[in-house]
mmCIF file of C-alpha atoms in Angstrom:
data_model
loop_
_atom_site.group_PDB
_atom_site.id
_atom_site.type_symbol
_atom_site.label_atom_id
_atom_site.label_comp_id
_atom_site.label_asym_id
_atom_site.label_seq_id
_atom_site.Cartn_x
_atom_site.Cartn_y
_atom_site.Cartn_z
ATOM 1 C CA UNK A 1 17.226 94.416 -8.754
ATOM 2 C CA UNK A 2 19.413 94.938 -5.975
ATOM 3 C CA UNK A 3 22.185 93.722 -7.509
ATOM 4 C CA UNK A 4 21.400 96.541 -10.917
ATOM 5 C CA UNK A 5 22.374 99.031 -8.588
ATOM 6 C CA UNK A 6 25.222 98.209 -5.911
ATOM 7 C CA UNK A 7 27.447 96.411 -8.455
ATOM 8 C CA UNK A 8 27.829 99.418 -10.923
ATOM 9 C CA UNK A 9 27.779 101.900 -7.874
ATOM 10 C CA UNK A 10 30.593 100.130 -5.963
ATOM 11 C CA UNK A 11 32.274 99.651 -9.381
ATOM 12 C CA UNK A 12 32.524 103.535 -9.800
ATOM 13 C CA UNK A 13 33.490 104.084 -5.499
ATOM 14 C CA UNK A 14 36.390 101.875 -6.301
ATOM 15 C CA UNK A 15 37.522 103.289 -9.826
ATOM 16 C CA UNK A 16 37.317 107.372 -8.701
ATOM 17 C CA UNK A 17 39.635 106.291 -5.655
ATOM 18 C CA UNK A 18 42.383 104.484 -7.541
ATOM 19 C CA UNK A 19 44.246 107.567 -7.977
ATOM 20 C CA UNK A 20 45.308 106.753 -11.610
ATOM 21 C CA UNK A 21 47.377 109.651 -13.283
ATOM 22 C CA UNK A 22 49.242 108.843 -16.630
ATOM 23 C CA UNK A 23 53.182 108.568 -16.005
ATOM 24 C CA UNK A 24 54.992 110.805 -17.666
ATOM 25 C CA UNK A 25 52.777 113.742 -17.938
ATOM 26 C CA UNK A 26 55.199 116.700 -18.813
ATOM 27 C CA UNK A 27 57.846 116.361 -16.313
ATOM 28 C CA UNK A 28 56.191 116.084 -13.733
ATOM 29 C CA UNK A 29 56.390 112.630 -12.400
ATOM 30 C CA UNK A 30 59.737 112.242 -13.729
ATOM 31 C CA UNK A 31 63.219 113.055 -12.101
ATOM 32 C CA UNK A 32 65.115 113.492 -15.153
ATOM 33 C CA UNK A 33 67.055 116.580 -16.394
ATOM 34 C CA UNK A 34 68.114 115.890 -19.587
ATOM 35 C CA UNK A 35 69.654 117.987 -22.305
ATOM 36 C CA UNK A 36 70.160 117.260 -25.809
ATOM 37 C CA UNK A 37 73.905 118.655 -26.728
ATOM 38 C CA UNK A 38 73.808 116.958 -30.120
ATOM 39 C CA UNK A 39 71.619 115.200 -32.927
ATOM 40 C CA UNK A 40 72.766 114.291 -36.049
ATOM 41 C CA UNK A 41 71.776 112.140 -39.168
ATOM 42 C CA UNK A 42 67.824 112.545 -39.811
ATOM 43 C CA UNK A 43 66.338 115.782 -39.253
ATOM 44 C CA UNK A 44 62.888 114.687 -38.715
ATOM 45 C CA UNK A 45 63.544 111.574 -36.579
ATOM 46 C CA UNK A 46 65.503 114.109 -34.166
ATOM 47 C CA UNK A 47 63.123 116.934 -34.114
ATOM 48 C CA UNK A 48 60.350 114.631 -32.845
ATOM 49 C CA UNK A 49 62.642 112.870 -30.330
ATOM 50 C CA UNK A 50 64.021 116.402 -29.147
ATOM 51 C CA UNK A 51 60.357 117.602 -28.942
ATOM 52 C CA UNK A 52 58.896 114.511 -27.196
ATOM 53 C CA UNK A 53 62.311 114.052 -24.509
ATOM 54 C CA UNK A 54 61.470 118.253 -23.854
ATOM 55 C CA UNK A 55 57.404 117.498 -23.446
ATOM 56 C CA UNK A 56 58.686 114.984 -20.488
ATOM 57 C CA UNK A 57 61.985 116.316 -18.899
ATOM 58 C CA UNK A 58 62.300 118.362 -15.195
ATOM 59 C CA UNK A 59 64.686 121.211 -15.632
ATOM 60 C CA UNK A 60 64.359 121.146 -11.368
ATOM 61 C CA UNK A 61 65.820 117.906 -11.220
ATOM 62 C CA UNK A 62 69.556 118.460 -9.902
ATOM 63 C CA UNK A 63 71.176 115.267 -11.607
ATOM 64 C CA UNK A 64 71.761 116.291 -15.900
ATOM 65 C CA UNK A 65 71.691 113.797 -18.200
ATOM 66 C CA UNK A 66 73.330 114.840 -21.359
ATOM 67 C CA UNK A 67 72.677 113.407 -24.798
ATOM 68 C CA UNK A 68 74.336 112.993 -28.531
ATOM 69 C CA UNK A 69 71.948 111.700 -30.824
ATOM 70 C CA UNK A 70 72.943 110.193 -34.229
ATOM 71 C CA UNK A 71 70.175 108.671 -36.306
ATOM 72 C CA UNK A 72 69.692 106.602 -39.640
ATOM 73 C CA UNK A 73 66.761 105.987 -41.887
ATOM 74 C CA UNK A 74 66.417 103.461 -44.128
ATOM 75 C CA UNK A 75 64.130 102.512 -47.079
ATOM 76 C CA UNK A 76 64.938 98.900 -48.067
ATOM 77 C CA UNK A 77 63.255 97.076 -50.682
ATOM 78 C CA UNK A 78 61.780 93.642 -49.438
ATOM 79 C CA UNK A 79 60.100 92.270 -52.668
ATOM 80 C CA UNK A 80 59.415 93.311 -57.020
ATOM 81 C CA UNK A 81 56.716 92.035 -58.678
ATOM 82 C CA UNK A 82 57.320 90.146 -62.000
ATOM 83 C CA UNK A 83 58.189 93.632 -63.550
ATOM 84 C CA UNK A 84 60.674 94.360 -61.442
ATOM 85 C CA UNK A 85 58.633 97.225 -59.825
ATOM 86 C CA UNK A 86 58.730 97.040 -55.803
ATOM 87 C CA UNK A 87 56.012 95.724 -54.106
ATOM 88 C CA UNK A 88 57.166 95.477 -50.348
ATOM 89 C CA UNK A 89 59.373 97.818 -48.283
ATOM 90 C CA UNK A 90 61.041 98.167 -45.211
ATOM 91 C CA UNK A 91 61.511 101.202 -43.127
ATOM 92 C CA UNK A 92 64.227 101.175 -40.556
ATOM 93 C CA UNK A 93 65.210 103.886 -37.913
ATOM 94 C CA UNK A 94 68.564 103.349 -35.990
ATOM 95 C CA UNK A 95 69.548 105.760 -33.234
ATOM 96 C CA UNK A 96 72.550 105.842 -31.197
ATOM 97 C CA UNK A 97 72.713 107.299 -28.156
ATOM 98 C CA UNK A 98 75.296 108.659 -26.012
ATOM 99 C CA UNK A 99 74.525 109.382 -22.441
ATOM 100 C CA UNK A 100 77.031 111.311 -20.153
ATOM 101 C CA UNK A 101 76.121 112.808 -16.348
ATOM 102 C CA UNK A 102 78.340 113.130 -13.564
ATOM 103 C CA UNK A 103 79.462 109.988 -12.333
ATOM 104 C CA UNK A 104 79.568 107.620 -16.052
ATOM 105 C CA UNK A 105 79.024 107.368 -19.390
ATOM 106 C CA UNK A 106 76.956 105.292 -21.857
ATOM 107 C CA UNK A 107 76.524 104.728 -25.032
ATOM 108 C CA UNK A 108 73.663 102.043 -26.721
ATOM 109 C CA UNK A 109 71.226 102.026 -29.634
ATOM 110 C CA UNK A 110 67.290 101.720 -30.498
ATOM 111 C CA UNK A 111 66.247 100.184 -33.584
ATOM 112 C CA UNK A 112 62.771 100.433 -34.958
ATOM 113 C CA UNK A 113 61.557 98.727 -38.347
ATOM 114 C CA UNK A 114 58.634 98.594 -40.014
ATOM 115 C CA UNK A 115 57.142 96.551 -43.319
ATOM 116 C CA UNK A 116 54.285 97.571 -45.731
ATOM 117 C CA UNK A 117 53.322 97.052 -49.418
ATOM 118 C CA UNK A 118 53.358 99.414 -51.959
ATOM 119 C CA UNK A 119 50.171 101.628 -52.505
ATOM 120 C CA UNK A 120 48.445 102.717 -55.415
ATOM 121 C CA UNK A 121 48.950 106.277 -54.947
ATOM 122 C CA UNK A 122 52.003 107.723 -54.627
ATOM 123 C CA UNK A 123 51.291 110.698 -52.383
ATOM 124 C CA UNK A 124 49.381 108.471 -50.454
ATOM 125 C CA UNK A 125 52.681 106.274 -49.891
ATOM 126 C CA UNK A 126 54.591 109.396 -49.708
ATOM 127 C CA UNK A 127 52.058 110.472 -46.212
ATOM 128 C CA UNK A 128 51.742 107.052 -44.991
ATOM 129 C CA UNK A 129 55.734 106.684 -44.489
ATOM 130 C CA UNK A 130 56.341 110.141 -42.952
ATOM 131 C CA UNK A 131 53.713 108.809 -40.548
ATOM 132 C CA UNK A 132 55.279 105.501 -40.170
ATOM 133 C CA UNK A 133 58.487 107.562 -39.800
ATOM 134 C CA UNK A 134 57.028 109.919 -36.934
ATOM 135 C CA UNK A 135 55.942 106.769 -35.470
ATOM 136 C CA UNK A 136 59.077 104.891 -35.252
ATOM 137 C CA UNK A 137 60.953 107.908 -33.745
ATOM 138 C CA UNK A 138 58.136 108.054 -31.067
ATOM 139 C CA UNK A 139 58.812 104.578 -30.172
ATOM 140 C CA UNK A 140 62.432 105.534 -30.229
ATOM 141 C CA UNK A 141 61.546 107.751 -27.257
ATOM 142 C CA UNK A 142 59.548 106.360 -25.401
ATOM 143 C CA UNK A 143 62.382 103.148 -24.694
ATOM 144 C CA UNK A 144 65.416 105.751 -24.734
ATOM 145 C CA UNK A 145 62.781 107.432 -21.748
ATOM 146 C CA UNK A 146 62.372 103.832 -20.162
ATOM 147 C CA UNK A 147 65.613 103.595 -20.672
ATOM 148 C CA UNK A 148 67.058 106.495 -18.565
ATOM 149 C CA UNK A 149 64.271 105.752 -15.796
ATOM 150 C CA UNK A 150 66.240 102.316 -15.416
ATOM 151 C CA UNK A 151 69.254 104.072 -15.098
ATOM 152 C CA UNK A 152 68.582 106.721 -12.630
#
């Protein structure tokens, strides 16, 4: 009976004083000033990096990191049936960065891919890969973001 009651209470003494806070919660854990001076290639791919890099960056942060974005977007086809109609695809999102502050420069790139089969419905497909392609440029963002945190 005894034990009922003092495990869960000192379970919930030790978990409210951890002090847990997610990391990059709007700039506010994170010492990075950066500024996005370009972005070309894909226009949705960019607008969701740009959006997500603004969500996390400190415009009080002295040191500017400036960026040029170019991205691609691929649809490859993996497999066809017997008909010759595709049955398997691959989506693939390449961007290249280039990094410039004060003291160097740097250039590298993230790739993201993704496989899936064909669906039945075609505006189902059509939502599922804008999804797919919202996800990939998130992923994108959050290693370019790991990224600069090595750097700095």
């Amino acid at each position: 009976m005894l034990k009922k009651i003092l495990l869960p209470l000192l379970f919930l003494i030790i978990v409210n004083n951890c002090d847990y806070s997610p990391v990059y919660l709007k700039g506010e854990n994170t010492k990075l000033n950066i500024n996005i001076i370009e972005a070309k290639g894909d226009a949705e791919i960019n607008k969701v990096i740009e959006n997500e890099i603004s969500e996390i960056a400190n415009n009080d942060y002295s040191k500017v990191i400036n960026i040029k974005i170019n991205t691609n977007y691929v649809r490859t086809i993996l497999a066809r049936n017997s008909k010759g109609t595709p049955t398997d695809f691959e989506l693939k999102a390449t961007s290249r960065f280039e990094l410039t502050n004060l003291d160097k420069a740097q250039n590298f790139t993230i790739e993201e891919k993704f496989n899936y089969k064909k669906m039945s419905n075609s505006y189902e497909q059509s939502n599922y890969e804008k999804n797919i392609k919202k996800n990939l440029a998130s992923s994108i963002t959050r290693k370019l973001i790991l990224r600069l945190n090595i750097i700095e």
